[in-house]
Tab-separated table of C-alpha atoms in Angstrom:
chain	number	residue	atom	x	y	z
X	259	MET	CA	-139.394	-79.016	50.738
X	260	LYS	CA	-138.553	-76.148	53.617
X	261	THR	CA	-137.117	-72.116	53.046
X	262	GLN	CA	-136.642	-70.091	55.705
X	263	SER	CA	-136.911	-66.847	52.269
X	264	LYS	CA	-139.872	-64.853	52.779
X	265	THR	CA	-139.087	-62.601	49.914
X	266	VAL	CA	-140.863	-63.809	46.434
X	267	VAL	CA	-139.913	-62.880	42.768
X	268	PHE	CA	-142.095	-63.132	40.000
X	269	ILE	CA	-140.653	-63.481	36.860
X	270	THR	CA	-142.886	-62.879	33.626
X	271	GLY	CA	-142.463	-64.836	30.578
X	272	ALA	CA	-143.040	-63.461	27.272
X	273	PHE	CA	-146.261	-62.499	25.634
X	274	VAL	CA	-147.871	-60.854	28.074
X	275	GLY	CA	-147.414	-57.867	30.740
X	276	HIS	CA	-146.049	-58.874	34.438
X	277	ASN	CA	-150.346	-57.737	35.264
X	278	SER	CA	-150.938	-61.653	34.801
X	279	TRP	CA	-149.070	-62.417	38.283
X	280	LYS	CA	-151.918	-60.157	40.413
X	281	ASN	CA	-153.716	-63.099	42.348
X	282	TRP	CA	-150.548	-64.441	43.168
X	283	LYS	CA	-149.080	-61.193	43.912
X	284	THR	CA	-151.920	-61.308	46.644
X	285	TYR	CA	-152.221	-64.848	47.235
X	286	PHE	CA	-148.073	-64.325	48.956
X	287	GLU	CA	-148.464	-61.149	50.123
X	288	ASN	CA	-151.490	-62.598	51.714
X	289	LYS	CA	-149.331	-65.657	53.300
X	290	GLY	CA	-146.652	-63.271	54.430
X	291	TYR	CA	-144.329	-62.794	51.985
X	292	ASN	CA	-142.693	-59.443	50.197
X	293	VAL	CA	-143.664	-60.005	46.987
X	294	ILE	CA	-141.448	-58.354	44.288
X	295	VAL	CA	-143.451	-58.645	40.212
X	296	PRO	CA	-140.741	-56.697	38.087
X	297	ALA	CA	-141.325	-55.519	34.234
X	298	TRP	CA	-139.360	-56.483	31.671
X	299	PRO	CA	-136.618	-53.721	30.414
X	300	HIS	CA	-139.800	-51.161	27.903
X	301	LYS	CA	-142.567	-52.892	29.754
X	302	ASP	CA	-143.200	-50.925	32.953
X	303	ALA	CA	-146.965	-49.952	31.509
X	304	ASP	CA	-149.788	-51.492	31.116
X	305	PRO	CA	-150.740	-53.988	28.358
X	306	ALA	CA	-153.339	-51.875	26.116
X	307	THR	CA	-150.729	-49.049	26.163
X	308	LEU	CA	-147.778	-51.376	25.316
X	309	ARG	CA	-150.511	-52.232	22.494
X	310	LYS	CA	-150.308	-49.215	21.123
X	311	ARG	CA	-146.330	-48.570	20.876
X	312	GLN	CA	-145.986	-52.050	18.532
X	313	PRO	CA	-144.288	-51.790	16.515
X	314	ASP	CA	-142.096	-50.712	19.415
X	315	ALA	CA	-138.967	-49.991	18.514
X	316	ALA	CA	-137.025	-49.669	21.736
X	317	LEU	CA	-138.225	-53.407	22.836
X	318	GLY	CA	-136.877	-54.506	20.165
X	319	GLN	CA	-133.782	-53.918	20.123
X	320	LEU	CA	-133.749	-56.882	23.240
X	321	ASN	CA	-132.289	-59.996	23.869
X	322	LEU	CA	-132.214	-62.203	26.074
X	323	ALA	CA	-128.681	-62.215	27.707
X	324	GLN	CA	-130.007	-58.820	28.394
X	325	LEU	CA	-133.035	-59.666	30.117
X	326	ILE	CA	-131.328	-62.499	31.876
X	327	ALA	CA	-128.849	-59.288	33.370
X	328	HIS	CA	-132.103	-57.643	34.522
X	329	PHE	CA	-133.570	-59.935	36.908
X	330	GLU	CA	-130.078	-61.307	38.565
X	331	LYS	CA	-129.010	-57.660	39.481
X	332	ILE	CA	-133.283	-57.372	40.744
X	333	VAL	CA	-132.690	-60.346	42.834
X	334	ARG	CA	-128.807	-59.607	43.956
X	335	GLU	CA	-129.409	-56.833	45.120
X	336	LEU	CA	-132.207	-58.029	48.005
X	337	PRO	CA	-131.404	-58.530	51.272
X	338	GLU	CA	-132.335	-61.915	51.634
X	339	LYS	CA	-132.340	-64.490	48.658
X	340	PRO	CA	-135.472	-64.705	47.429
X	341	ILE	CA	-137.921	-67.571	45.959
X	342	LEU	CA	-138.183	-67.345	41.781
X	343	ILE	CA	-141.069	-68.586	40.311
X	344	GLY	CA	-140.902	-67.445	36.762
X	345	HIS	CA	-143.756	-68.889	34.244
X	346	SER	CA	-143.234	-69.767	30.326
X	347	LEU	CA	-139.295	-67.977	29.665
X	348	GLY	CA	-139.690	-66.425	33.232
X	349	GLY	CA	-139.604	-70.595	33.647
X	350	LEU	CA	-136.589	-70.667	31.991
X	351	ILE	CA	-134.862	-67.301	33.701
X	352	THR	CA	-136.041	-68.913	36.830
X	353	GLN	CA	-133.893	-72.391	35.956
X	354	ILE	CA	-131.060	-70.190	35.026
X	355	LEU	CA	-130.416	-67.961	38.413
X	356	LEU	CA	-130.673	-70.752	39.865
X	357	GLN	CA	-127.993	-72.236	39.002
X	358	LYS	CA	-126.213	-68.669	39.755
X	359	ASN	CA	-126.763	-69.895	43.232
X	360	ILE	CA	-128.361	-66.191	44.676
X	361	ALA	CA	-131.910	-67.845	45.455
X	362	ALA	CA	-133.314	-69.862	47.814
X	363	ALA	CA	-135.533	-72.460	45.727
X	364	GLY	CA	-137.293	-72.084	42.204
X	365	ILE	CA	-140.826	-72.572	40.584
X	366	ALA	CA	-141.206	-73.463	36.937
X	367	VAL	CA	-144.516	-73.386	35.816
X	368	HIS	CA	-145.159	-74.153	31.452
X	369	SER	CA	-141.326	-73.670	31.343
X	370	ALA	CA	-139.639	-72.963	28.651
X	371	PRO	CA	-136.874	-75.463	28.832
X	372	PRO	CA	-133.331	-74.753	28.500
X	373	LYS	CA	-130.778	-75.745	25.166
X	374	GLY	CA	-130.789	-79.347	25.010
X	375	VAL	CA	-134.588	-79.960	25.638
X	376	SER	CA	-136.899	-79.727	22.702
X	377	PRO	CA	-139.913	-78.195	22.193
X	378	VAL	CA	-140.732	-78.747	19.008
X	379	SER	CA	-144.178	-80.849	18.486
X	380	TYR	CA	-146.637	-79.157	15.939
X	381	ALA	CA	-148.221	-77.472	18.555
X	382	PHE	CA	-145.147	-75.637	19.591
X	383	LEU	CA	-144.255	-74.822	16.027
X	384	ARG	CA	-147.465	-73.338	15.742
X	385	SER	CA	-147.403	-71.012	19.181
X	386	ALA	CA	-144.509	-69.460	18.654
X	387	TRP	CA	-143.816	-69.051	14.308
X	388	GLY	CA	-145.483	-65.819	14.937
X	389	ALA	CA	-142.419	-64.725	16.944
X	390	PHE	CA	-139.565	-66.316	15.929
X	391	GLY	CA	-140.142	-64.518	12.515
X	392	LEU	CA	-137.726	-66.291	11.114
X	393	PHE	CA	-138.061	-64.125	7.071
X	394	LYS	CA	-138.614	-60.595	9.405
X	395	PRO	CA	-135.348	-58.937	10.939
X	396	ALA	CA	-134.485	-59.912	14.461
X	397	LYS	CA	-135.016	-56.274	16.085
X	398	THR	CA	-138.184	-55.829	16.082
X	399	THR	CA	-141.696	-57.235	17.922
X	400	HIS	CA	-144.109	-58.848	17.228
X	401	LEU	CA	-148.138	-59.060	18.286
X	402	MET	CA	-150.109	-62.139	18.595
X	403	SER	CA	-153.085	-61.286	16.426
X	404	PHE	CA	-156.509	-63.089	19.155
X	405	LYS	CA	-156.461	-66.067	16.646
X	406	GLU	CA	-152.657	-66.584	17.517
X	407	TRP	CA	-153.650	-65.623	21.453
X	408	GLN	CA	-156.822	-68.766	21.154
X	409	TRP	CA	-154.032	-70.826	20.272
X	410	ALA	CA	-150.639	-70.386	22.228
X	411	PHE	CA	-152.812	-68.768	25.472
X	412	ALA	CA	-156.687	-68.888	25.492
X	413	ASN	CA	-157.348	-72.652	24.180
X	414	GLY	CA	-160.133	-74.813	25.593
X	415	MET	CA	-161.866	-71.232	27.113
X	416	THR	CA	-165.234	-70.244	25.839
X	417	GLU	CA	-164.462	-66.885	23.139
X	418	ALA	CA	-165.232	-64.213	25.705
X	419	GLU	CA	-163.075	-65.919	27.859
X	420	GLN	CA	-160.707	-65.825	25.419
X	421	ARG	CA	-161.344	-62.441	24.437
X	422	ALA	CA	-160.972	-61.010	27.694
X	423	SER	CA	-157.871	-62.502	28.706
X	424	TYR	CA	-156.597	-60.562	25.330
X	425	GLU	CA	-157.807	-57.494	26.158
X	426	GLU	CA	-156.172	-58.127	29.731
X	427	LEU	CA	-153.286	-59.442	29.390
X	428	ALA	CA	-151.516	-60.043	25.455
X	429	ILE	CA	-148.352	-57.687	25.029
X	430	PRO	CA	-146.150	-57.117	22.035
X	431	GLU	CA	-142.587	-59.226	22.465
X	432	ALA	CA	-139.111	-59.132	21.311
X	433	ARG	CA	-138.327	-61.397	17.783
X	434	GLN	CA	-134.975	-61.453	20.080
X	435	VAL	CA	-135.566	-62.415	22.661
X	436	ILE	CA	-137.506	-65.270	21.755
X	437	ARG	CA	-135.237	-66.358	18.810
X	438	ASP	CA	-132.334	-66.276	21.929
X	439	GLY	CA	-134.551	-68.981	24.009
X	440	ILE	CA	-133.385	-72.147	21.517
X	441	SER	CA	-129.349	-70.632	21.513
X	442	ASP	CA	-126.445	-71.592	23.994
X	443	ILE	CA	-127.142	-68.703	26.731
X	444	THR	CA	-130.106	-71.262	27.486
X	445	LYS	CA	-127.745	-73.957	28.173
X	446	VAL	CA	-127.903	-74.760	32.743
X	447	ASP	CA	-125.643	-77.507	34.268
X	448	PHE	CA	-127.845	-80.600	34.816
X	449	ASP	CA	-125.985	-81.873	37.090
X	450	LYS	CA	-124.796	-78.998	39.383
X	451	LYS	CA	-125.559	-78.926	43.144
X	452	GLN	CA	-128.746	-76.663	43.366
X	453	GLN	CA	-131.371	-74.906	45.543
X	454	PRO	CA	-135.040	-76.902	45.042
X	455	LEU	CA	-136.555	-76.505	42.179
X	456	LEU	CA	-140.698	-77.414	41.237
X	457	PHE	CA	-141.703	-78.075	37.863
X	458	ILE	CA	-145.585	-77.427	37.469
X	459	ALA	CA	-147.100	-78.269	34.274
X	460	GLY	CA	-150.932	-78.471	32.224
X	461	THR	CA	-152.122	-81.454	30.053
X	462	GLU	CA	-153.453	-78.629	27.102
X	463	ASP	CA	-150.877	-76.041	26.981
X	464	HIS	CA	-149.143	-75.911	23.542
X	465	PHE	CA	-146.331	-73.829	23.908
X	466	PHE	CA	-144.471	-76.854	26.457
X	467	SER	CA	-145.931	-79.413	26.863
X	468	PRO	CA	-145.956	-82.066	30.256
X	469	LYS	CA	-143.950	-83.884	28.054
X	470	VAL	CA	-141.519	-80.712	27.245
X	471	ASN	CA	-142.133	-80.229	30.758
X	472	HIS	CA	-141.083	-83.863	31.719
X	473	ASP	CA	-137.840	-84.198	30.123
X	474	ASN	CA	-137.068	-80.901	31.600
X	475	TYR	CA	-137.524	-82.122	34.180
X	476	SER	CA	-135.445	-85.582	34.450
X	477	ARG	CA	-132.336	-84.425	33.080
X	478	TYR	CA	-131.541	-82.854	37.158
X	479	LYS	CA	-128.985	-85.631	37.969
X	480	ASN	CA	-127.597	-84.332	41.004
X	481	SER	CA	-128.825	-86.651	43.913
X	482	LYS	CA	-128.639	-83.760	47.396
X	483	SER	CA	-130.728	-81.671	44.802
X	484	VAL	CA	-134.328	-81.630	45.260
X	485	THR	CA	-135.884	-81.050	41.831
X	486	ASP	CA	-140.467	-81.694	41.479
X	487	TYR	CA	-143.090	-82.196	38.301
X	488	LYS	CA	-146.379	-80.966	38.961
X	489	VAL	CA	-148.964	-81.874	36.381
X	490	PHE	CA	-152.390	-80.274	36.195
X	491	GLU	CA	-155.718	-82.275	33.791
X	492	GLY	CA	-156.718	-79.942	31.852
X	493	ILE	CA	-154.915	-76.770	31.901
X	494	ASN	CA	-153.587	-74.394	29.238
X	495	HIS	CA	-150.502	-72.312	29.074
X	496	GLY	CA	-152.606	-68.782	30.059
X	497	VAL	CA	-152.535	-71.214	33.535
X	498	LEU	CA	-152.232	-68.131	35.262
X	499	GLY	CA	-155.076	-66.443	34.775
X	500	LEU	CA	-157.939	-69.019	34.322
X	501	PRO	CA	-160.411	-69.461	37.286
X	502	THR	CA	-158.718	-72.436	38.879
X	503	TRP	CA	-155.654	-70.618	39.778
X	504	GLN	CA	-155.362	-71.169	42.947
X	505	ASN	CA	-154.728	-74.492	42.866
X	506	GLN	CA	-151.408	-73.916	41.549
X	507	ALA	CA	-150.677	-71.856	44.363
X	508	ASP	CA	-151.918	-73.809	46.617
X	509	TYR	CA	-149.630	-76.145	44.724
X	510	ALA	CA	-146.537	-74.423	44.907
X	511	PHE	CA	-147.347	-72.648	48.083
X	512	ASN	CA	-147.719	-76.366	49.890
X	513	TRP	CA	-144.463	-77.765	48.497
X	514	LEU	CA	-142.514	-74.461	49.875
X	515	ASN	CA	-143.462	-74.786	53.420
X	516	ASN	CA	-143.848	-78.681	53.807
């Protein structure tokens, strides 16, 4: 797959700051790309500052439709169709924006699935239960505890590594955005022709398993669309911050330029 676009927009997922892309940003800049890493609304600050805002009343008002519109506006205002690379919920937003024909290609890293592709498993429910907060008001925020983070983002790491990643990345999240992730807002047309899309998954991801990512990938039916899938062994949901991050970045770059 070969794209001429030299602009990359990174779309951050839930629960983490946009600083999670720092290694990928440098990597793609060194490859000659113009790199844009937009913050979510109400999240344009470092994670330590954002954690101090918990509970964050402004962030609590955000919903998924507004978040998608936020990234769509950024993409549409660019002088060329960019490459979209999204992690987790950002991967789902990548899928949705790609269907609007405003991007040259998309890469969904450990992606949240769209409507119709079920993520439900014990590991997923344990990862997401606190954020869903079914018995709490929708217009509130949830900050993962360190224990939740250990399971959802940092499984398989040493405790020192887990604590370091929590301090560096963890931020509060809008409950409404998380709840909207299983709504009709997330529908995609799997039969529609679209620009190339790559799914990257990891075997140790408790949030969105390789099966969820493969089910998502396999729904695309249009024979004229390029849709690919790659799974990496031993990788958890915190893929962007692992010491092995360059393996996924290399694969993404090579896929874009083959």
